PDB file of C-alpha atoms in Angstrom:
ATOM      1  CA  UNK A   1     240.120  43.123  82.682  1.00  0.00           C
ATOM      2  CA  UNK A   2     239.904  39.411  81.053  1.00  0.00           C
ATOM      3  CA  UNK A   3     236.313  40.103  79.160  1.00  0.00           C
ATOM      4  CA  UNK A   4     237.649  43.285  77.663  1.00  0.00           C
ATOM      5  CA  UNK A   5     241.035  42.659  75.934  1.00  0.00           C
ATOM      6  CA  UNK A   6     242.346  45.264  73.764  1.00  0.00           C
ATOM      7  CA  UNK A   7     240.305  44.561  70.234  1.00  0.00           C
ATOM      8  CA  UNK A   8     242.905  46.473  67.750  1.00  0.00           C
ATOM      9  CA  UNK A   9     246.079  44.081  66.906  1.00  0.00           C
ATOM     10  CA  UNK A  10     249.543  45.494  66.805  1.00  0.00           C
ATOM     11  CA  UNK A  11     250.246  47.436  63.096  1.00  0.00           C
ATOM     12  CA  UNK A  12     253.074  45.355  62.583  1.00  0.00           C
ATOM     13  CA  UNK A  13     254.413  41.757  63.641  1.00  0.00           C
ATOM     14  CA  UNK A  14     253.086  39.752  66.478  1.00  0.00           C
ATOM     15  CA  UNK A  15     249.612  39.166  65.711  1.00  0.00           C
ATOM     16  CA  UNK A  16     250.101  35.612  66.127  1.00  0.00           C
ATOM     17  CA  UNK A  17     250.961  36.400  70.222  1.00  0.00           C
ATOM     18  CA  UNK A  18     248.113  38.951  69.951  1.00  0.00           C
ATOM     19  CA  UNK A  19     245.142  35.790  68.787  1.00  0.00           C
ATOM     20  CA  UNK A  20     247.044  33.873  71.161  1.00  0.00           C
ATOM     21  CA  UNK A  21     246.297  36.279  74.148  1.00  0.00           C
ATOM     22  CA  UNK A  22     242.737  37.116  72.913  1.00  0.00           C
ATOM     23  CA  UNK A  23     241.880  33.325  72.880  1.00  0.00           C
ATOM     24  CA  UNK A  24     243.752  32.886  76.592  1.00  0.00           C
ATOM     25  CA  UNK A  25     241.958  35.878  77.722  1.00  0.00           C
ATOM     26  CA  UNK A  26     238.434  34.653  76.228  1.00  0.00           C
ATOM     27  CA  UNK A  27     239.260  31.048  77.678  1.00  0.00           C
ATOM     28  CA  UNK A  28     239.985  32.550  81.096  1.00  0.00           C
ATOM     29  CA  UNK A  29     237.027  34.596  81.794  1.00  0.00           C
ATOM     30  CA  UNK A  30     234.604  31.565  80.870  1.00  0.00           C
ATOM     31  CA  UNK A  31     236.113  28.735  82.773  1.00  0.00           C
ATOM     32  CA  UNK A  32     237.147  31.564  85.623  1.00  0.00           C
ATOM     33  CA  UNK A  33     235.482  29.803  88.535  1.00  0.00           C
ATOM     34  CA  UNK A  34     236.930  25.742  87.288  1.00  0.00           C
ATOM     35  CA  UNK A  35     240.214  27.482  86.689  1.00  0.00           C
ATOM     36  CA  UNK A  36     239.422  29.164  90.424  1.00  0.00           C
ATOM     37  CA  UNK A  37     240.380  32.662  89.301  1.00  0.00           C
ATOM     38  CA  UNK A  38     238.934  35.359  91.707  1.00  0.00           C
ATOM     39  CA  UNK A  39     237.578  38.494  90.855  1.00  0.00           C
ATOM     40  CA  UNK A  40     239.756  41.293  89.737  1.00  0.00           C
ATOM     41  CA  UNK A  41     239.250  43.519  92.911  1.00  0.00           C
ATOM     42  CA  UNK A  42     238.842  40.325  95.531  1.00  0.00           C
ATOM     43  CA  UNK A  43     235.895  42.543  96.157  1.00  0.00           C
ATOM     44  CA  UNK A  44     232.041  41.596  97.411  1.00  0.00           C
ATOM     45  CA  UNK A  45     229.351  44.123  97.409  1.00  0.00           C
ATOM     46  CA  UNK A  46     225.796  44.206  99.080  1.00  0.00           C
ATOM     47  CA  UNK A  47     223.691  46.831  97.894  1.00  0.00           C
ATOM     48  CA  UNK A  48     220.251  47.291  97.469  1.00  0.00           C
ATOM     49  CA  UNK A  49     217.918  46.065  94.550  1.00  0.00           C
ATOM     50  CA  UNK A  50     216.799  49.804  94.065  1.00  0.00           C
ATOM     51  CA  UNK A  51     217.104  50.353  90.334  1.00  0.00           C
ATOM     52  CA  UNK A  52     218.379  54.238  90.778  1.00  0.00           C
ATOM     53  CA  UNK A  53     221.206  52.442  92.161  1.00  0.00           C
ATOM     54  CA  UNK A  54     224.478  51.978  89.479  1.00  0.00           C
ATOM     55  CA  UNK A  55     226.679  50.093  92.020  1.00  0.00           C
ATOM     56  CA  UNK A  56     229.321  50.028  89.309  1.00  0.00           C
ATOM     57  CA  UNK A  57     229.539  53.898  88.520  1.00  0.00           C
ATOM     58  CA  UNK A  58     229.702  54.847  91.793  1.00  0.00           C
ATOM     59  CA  UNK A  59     232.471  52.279  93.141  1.00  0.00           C
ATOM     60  CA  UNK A  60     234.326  53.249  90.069  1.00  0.00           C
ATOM     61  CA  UNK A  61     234.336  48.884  88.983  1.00  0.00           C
ATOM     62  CA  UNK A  62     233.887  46.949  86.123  1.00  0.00           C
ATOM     63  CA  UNK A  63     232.024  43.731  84.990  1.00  0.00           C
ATOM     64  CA  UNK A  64     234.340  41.039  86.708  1.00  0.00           C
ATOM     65  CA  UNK A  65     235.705  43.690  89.333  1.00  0.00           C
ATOM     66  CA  UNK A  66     233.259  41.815  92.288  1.00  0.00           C
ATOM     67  CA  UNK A  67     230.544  39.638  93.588  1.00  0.00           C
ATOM     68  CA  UNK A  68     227.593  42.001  93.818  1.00  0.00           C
ATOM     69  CA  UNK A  69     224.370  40.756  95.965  1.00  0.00           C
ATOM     70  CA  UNK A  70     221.622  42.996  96.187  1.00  0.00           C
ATOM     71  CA  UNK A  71     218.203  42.395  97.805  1.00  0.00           C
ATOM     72  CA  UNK A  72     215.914  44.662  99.309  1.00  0.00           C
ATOM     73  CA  UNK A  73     217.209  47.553 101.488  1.00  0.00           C
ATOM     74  CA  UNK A  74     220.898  46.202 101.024  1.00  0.00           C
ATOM     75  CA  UNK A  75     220.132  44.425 104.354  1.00  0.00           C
ATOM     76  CA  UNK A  76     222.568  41.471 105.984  1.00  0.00           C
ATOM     77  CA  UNK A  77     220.328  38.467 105.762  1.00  0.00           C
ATOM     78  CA  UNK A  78     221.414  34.661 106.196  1.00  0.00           C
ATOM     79  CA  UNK A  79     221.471  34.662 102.333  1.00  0.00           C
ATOM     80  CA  UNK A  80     223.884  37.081 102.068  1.00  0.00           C
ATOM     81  CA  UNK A  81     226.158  35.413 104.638  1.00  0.00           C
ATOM     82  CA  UNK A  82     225.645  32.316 102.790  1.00  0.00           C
ATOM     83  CA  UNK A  83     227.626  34.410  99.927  1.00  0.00           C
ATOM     84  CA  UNK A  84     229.595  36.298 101.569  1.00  0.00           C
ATOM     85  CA  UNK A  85     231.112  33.390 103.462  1.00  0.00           C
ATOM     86  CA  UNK A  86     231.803  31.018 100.005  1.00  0.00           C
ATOM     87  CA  UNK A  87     232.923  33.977  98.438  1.00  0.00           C
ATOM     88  CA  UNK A  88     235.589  34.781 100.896  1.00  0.00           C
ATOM     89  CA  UNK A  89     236.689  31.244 101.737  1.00  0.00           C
ATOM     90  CA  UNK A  90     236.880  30.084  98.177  1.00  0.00           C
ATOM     91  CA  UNK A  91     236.850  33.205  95.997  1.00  0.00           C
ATOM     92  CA  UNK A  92     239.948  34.913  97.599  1.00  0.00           C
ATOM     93  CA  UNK A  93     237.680  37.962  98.454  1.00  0.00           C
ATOM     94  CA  UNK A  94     239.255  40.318 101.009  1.00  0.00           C
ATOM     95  CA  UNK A  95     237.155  43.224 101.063  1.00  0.00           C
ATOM     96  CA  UNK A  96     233.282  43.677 101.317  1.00  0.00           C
ATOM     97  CA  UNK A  97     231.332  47.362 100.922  1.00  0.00           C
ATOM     98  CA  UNK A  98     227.977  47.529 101.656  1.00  0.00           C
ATOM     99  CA  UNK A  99     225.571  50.572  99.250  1.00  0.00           C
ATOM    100  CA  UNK A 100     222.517  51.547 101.188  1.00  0.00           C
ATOM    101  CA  UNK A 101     220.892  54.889 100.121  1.00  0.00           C
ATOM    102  CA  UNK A 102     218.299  57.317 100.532  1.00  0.00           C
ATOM    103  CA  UNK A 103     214.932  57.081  99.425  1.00  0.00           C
ATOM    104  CA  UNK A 104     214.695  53.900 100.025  1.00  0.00           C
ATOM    105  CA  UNK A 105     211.845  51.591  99.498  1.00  0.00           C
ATOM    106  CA  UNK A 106     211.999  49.957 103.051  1.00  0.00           C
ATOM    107  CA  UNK A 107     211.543  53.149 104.526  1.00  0.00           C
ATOM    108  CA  UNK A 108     208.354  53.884 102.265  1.00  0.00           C
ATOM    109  CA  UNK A 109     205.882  52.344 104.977  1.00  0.00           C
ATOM    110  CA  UNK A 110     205.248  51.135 108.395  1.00  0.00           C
ATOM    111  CA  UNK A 111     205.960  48.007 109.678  1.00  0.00           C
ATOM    112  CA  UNK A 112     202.379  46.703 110.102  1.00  0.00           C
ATOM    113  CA  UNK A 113     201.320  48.066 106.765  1.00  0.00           C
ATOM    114  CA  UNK A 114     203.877  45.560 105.287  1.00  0.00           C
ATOM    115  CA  UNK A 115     203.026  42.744 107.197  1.00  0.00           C
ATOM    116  CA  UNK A 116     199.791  43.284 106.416  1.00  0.00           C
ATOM    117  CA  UNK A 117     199.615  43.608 102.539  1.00  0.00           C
ATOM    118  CA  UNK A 118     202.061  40.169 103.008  1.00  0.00           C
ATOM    119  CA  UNK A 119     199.449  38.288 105.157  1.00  0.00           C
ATOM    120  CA  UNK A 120     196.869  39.573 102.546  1.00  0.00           C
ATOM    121  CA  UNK A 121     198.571  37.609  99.759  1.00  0.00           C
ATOM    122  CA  UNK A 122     198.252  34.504 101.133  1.00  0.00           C
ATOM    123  CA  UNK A 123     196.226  31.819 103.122  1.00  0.00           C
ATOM    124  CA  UNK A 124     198.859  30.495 104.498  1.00  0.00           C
ATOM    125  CA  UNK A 125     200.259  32.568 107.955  1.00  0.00           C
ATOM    126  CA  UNK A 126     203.665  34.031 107.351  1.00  0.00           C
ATOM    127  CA  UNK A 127     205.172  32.178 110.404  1.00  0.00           C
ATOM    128  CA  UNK A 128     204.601  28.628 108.448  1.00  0.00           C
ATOM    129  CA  UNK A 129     206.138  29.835 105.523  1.00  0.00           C
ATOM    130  CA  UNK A 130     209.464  28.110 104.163  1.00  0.00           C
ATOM    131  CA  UNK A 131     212.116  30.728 104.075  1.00  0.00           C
ATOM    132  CA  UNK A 132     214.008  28.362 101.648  1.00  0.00           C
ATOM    133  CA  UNK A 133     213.031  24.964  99.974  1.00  0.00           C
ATOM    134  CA  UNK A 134     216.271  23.093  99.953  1.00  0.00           C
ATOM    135  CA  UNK A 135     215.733  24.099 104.089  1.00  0.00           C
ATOM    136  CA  UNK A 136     212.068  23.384 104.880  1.00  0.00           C
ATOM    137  CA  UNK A 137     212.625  23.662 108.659  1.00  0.00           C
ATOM    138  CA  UNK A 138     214.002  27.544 107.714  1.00  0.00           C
ATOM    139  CA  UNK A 139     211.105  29.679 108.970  1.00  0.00           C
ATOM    140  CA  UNK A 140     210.306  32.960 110.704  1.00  0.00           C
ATOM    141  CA  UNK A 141     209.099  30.349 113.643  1.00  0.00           C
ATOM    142  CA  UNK A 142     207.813  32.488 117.139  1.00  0.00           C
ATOM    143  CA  UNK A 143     210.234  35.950 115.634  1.00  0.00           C
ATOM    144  CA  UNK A 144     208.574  39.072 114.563  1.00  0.00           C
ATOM    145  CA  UNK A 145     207.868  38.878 110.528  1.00  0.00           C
ATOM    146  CA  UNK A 146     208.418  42.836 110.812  1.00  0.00           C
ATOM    147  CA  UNK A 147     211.677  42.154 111.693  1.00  0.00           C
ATOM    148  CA  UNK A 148     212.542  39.762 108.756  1.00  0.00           C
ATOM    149  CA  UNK A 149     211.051  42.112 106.814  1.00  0.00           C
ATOM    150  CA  UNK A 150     213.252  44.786 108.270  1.00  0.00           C
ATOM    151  CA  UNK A 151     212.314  48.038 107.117  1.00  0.00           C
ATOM    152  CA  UNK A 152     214.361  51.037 108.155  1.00  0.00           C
ATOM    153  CA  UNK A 153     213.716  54.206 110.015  1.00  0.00           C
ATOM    154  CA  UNK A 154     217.553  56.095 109.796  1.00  0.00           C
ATOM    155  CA  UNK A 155     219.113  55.115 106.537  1.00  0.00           C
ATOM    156  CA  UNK A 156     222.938  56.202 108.291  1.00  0.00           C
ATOM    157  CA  UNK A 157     221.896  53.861 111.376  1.00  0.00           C
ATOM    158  CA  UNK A 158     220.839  50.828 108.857  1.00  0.00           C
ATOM    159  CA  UNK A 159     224.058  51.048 106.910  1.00  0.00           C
ATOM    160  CA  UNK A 160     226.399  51.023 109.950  1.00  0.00           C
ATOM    161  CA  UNK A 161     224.314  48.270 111.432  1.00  0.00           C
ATOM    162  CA  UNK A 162     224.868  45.918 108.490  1.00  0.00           C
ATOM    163  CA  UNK A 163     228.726  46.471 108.617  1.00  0.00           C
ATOM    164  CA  UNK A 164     228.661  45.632 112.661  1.00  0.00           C
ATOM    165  CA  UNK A 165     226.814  42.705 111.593  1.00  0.00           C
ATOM    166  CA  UNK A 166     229.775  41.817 109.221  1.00  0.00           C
ATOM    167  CA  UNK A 167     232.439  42.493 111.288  1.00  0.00           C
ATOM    168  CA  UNK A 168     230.900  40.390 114.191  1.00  0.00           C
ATOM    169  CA  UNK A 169     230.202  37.477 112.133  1.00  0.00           C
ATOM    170  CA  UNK A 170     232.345  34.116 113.021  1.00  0.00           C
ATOM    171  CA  UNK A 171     232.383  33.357 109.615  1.00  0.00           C
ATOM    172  CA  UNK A 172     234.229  36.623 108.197  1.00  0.00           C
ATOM    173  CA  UNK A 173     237.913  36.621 109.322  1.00  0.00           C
ATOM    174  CA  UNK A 174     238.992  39.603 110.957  1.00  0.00           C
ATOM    175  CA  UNK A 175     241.559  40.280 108.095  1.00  0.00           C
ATOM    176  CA  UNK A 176     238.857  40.753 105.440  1.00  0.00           C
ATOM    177  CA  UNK A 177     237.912  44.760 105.310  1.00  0.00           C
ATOM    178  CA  UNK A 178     234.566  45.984 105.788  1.00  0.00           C
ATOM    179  CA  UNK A 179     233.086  49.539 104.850  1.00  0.00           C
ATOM    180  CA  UNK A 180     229.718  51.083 104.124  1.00  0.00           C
ATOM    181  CA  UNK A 181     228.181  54.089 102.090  1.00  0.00           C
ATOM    182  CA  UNK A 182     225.327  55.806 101.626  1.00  0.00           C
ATOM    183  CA  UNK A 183     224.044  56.878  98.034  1.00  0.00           C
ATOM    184  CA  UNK A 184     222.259  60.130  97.506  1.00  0.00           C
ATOM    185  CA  UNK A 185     219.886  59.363  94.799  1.00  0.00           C
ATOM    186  CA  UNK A 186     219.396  63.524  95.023  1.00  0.00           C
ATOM    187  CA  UNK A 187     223.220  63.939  94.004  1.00  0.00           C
ATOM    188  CA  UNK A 188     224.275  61.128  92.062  1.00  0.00           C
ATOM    189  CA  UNK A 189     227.646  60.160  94.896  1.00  0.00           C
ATOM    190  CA  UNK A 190     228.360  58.346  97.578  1.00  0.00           C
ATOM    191  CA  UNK A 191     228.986  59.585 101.620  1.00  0.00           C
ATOM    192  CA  UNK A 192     229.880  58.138 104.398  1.00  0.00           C
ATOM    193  CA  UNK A 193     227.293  57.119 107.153  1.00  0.00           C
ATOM    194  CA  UNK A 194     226.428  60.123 109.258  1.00  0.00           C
ATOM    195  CA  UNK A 195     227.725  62.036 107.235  1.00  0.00           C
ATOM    196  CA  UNK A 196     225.030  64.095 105.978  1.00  0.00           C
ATOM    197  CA  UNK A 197     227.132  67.376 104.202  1.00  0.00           C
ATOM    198  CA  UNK A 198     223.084  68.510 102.709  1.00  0.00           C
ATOM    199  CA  UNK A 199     222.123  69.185 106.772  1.00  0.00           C
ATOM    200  CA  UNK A 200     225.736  70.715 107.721  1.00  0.00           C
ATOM    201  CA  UNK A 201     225.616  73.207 104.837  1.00  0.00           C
ATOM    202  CA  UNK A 202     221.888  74.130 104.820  1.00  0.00           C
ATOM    203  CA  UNK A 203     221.810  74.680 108.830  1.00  0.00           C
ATOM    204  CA  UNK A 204     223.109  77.972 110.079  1.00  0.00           C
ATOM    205  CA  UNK A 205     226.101  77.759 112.640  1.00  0.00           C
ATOM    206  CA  UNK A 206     224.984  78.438 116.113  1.00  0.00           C
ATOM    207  CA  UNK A 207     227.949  80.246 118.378  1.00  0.00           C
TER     208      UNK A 207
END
């Protein structure tokens, strides 16, 4: 890791090299994107803005290890494409993982009742909204706001969805690998989608 160089210098001899490494290392890490230096994993991760979430614990990385984008339900929108594509095309990233989990907020309420305390907070409709002000011709236009909004019914379903939408997208090469997990907020770790152990081991097995 460049931002955590070992602190203690050698007992004897070579402290010169030592400063000299510390002061490389230091120099590195804040001119990393001039000097075009990639992360340490060439990883990117999309994960949701949940704050039981600690995306670094449970991938097991470090500050500098990734790109991490998180937004609201850890969903695939166009601004996370927007990312994902500049950091794989000129961030040497070669592997994305998304972090959904359960419990999540977008699953906390119906569709209309969202769309509904949205409309609520403004006078202007939703569908005239900019989505983006460098982009003011970026709006929700004749689509359903419920499904901008996307909330999510099957946590499993949602996180394999956004990895289909990765792998399917033009502007992720083929070569660049793709997973997903789920994060049980009840137990702290991370599974695999559909792959709910809590059901299998609570469920009595039928001949």
């Amino acid at each position: 890791m460049v931002d955590s160089p070992d602190q203690s210098a050698p007992e004897t001899g070579g402290v010169f090299e030592w400063v000299e490494e510390q002061i490389e290392q230091r120099d590195n890490w804040a001119r990393r994107r001039r000097e075009g230096i990639p992360t340490d994993k060439g990883l990117l991760v999309i994960a949701c803005m949940d704050e039981r979430i600690p995306v670094e614990d449970a991938l097991g990385i470090s500050l500098g290890d990734a790109h991490v984008f998180r937004n609201a339900g850890g969903k695939v929108t166009d601004d996370v494409i927007r990312s994902v594509a500049l950091s794989i095309h000129f961030f040497e990233t070669t592997e994305i993982i998304v972090v959904n989990h359960t419990d999540c907020g977008m699953m906390s309420a119906p569709d209309d009742a969202v769309v509904d305390g949205l409309e609520a907070a403004t006078d202007e409709r939703l569908e005239e909204i900019d989505l983006n002000p460098a982009l003011p011709s970026l709006n929700i236009g004749e689509a359903s706001i419920a499904d901008w909004i996307s909330m999510t019914d099957d946590i499993d379903e949602a996180c394999q969805t956004q990895i289909d939408y990765l792998k399917d997208h033009p502007l992720i090469p083929d070569e660049v690998t793709i997973h997903g997990y789920v994060y049980e907020v009840e137990s702290g770790a991370l599974r695999r989608p559909g792959e709910r152990v809590a059901e299998q081991i609570n469920t009595r097995v039928s001949e």
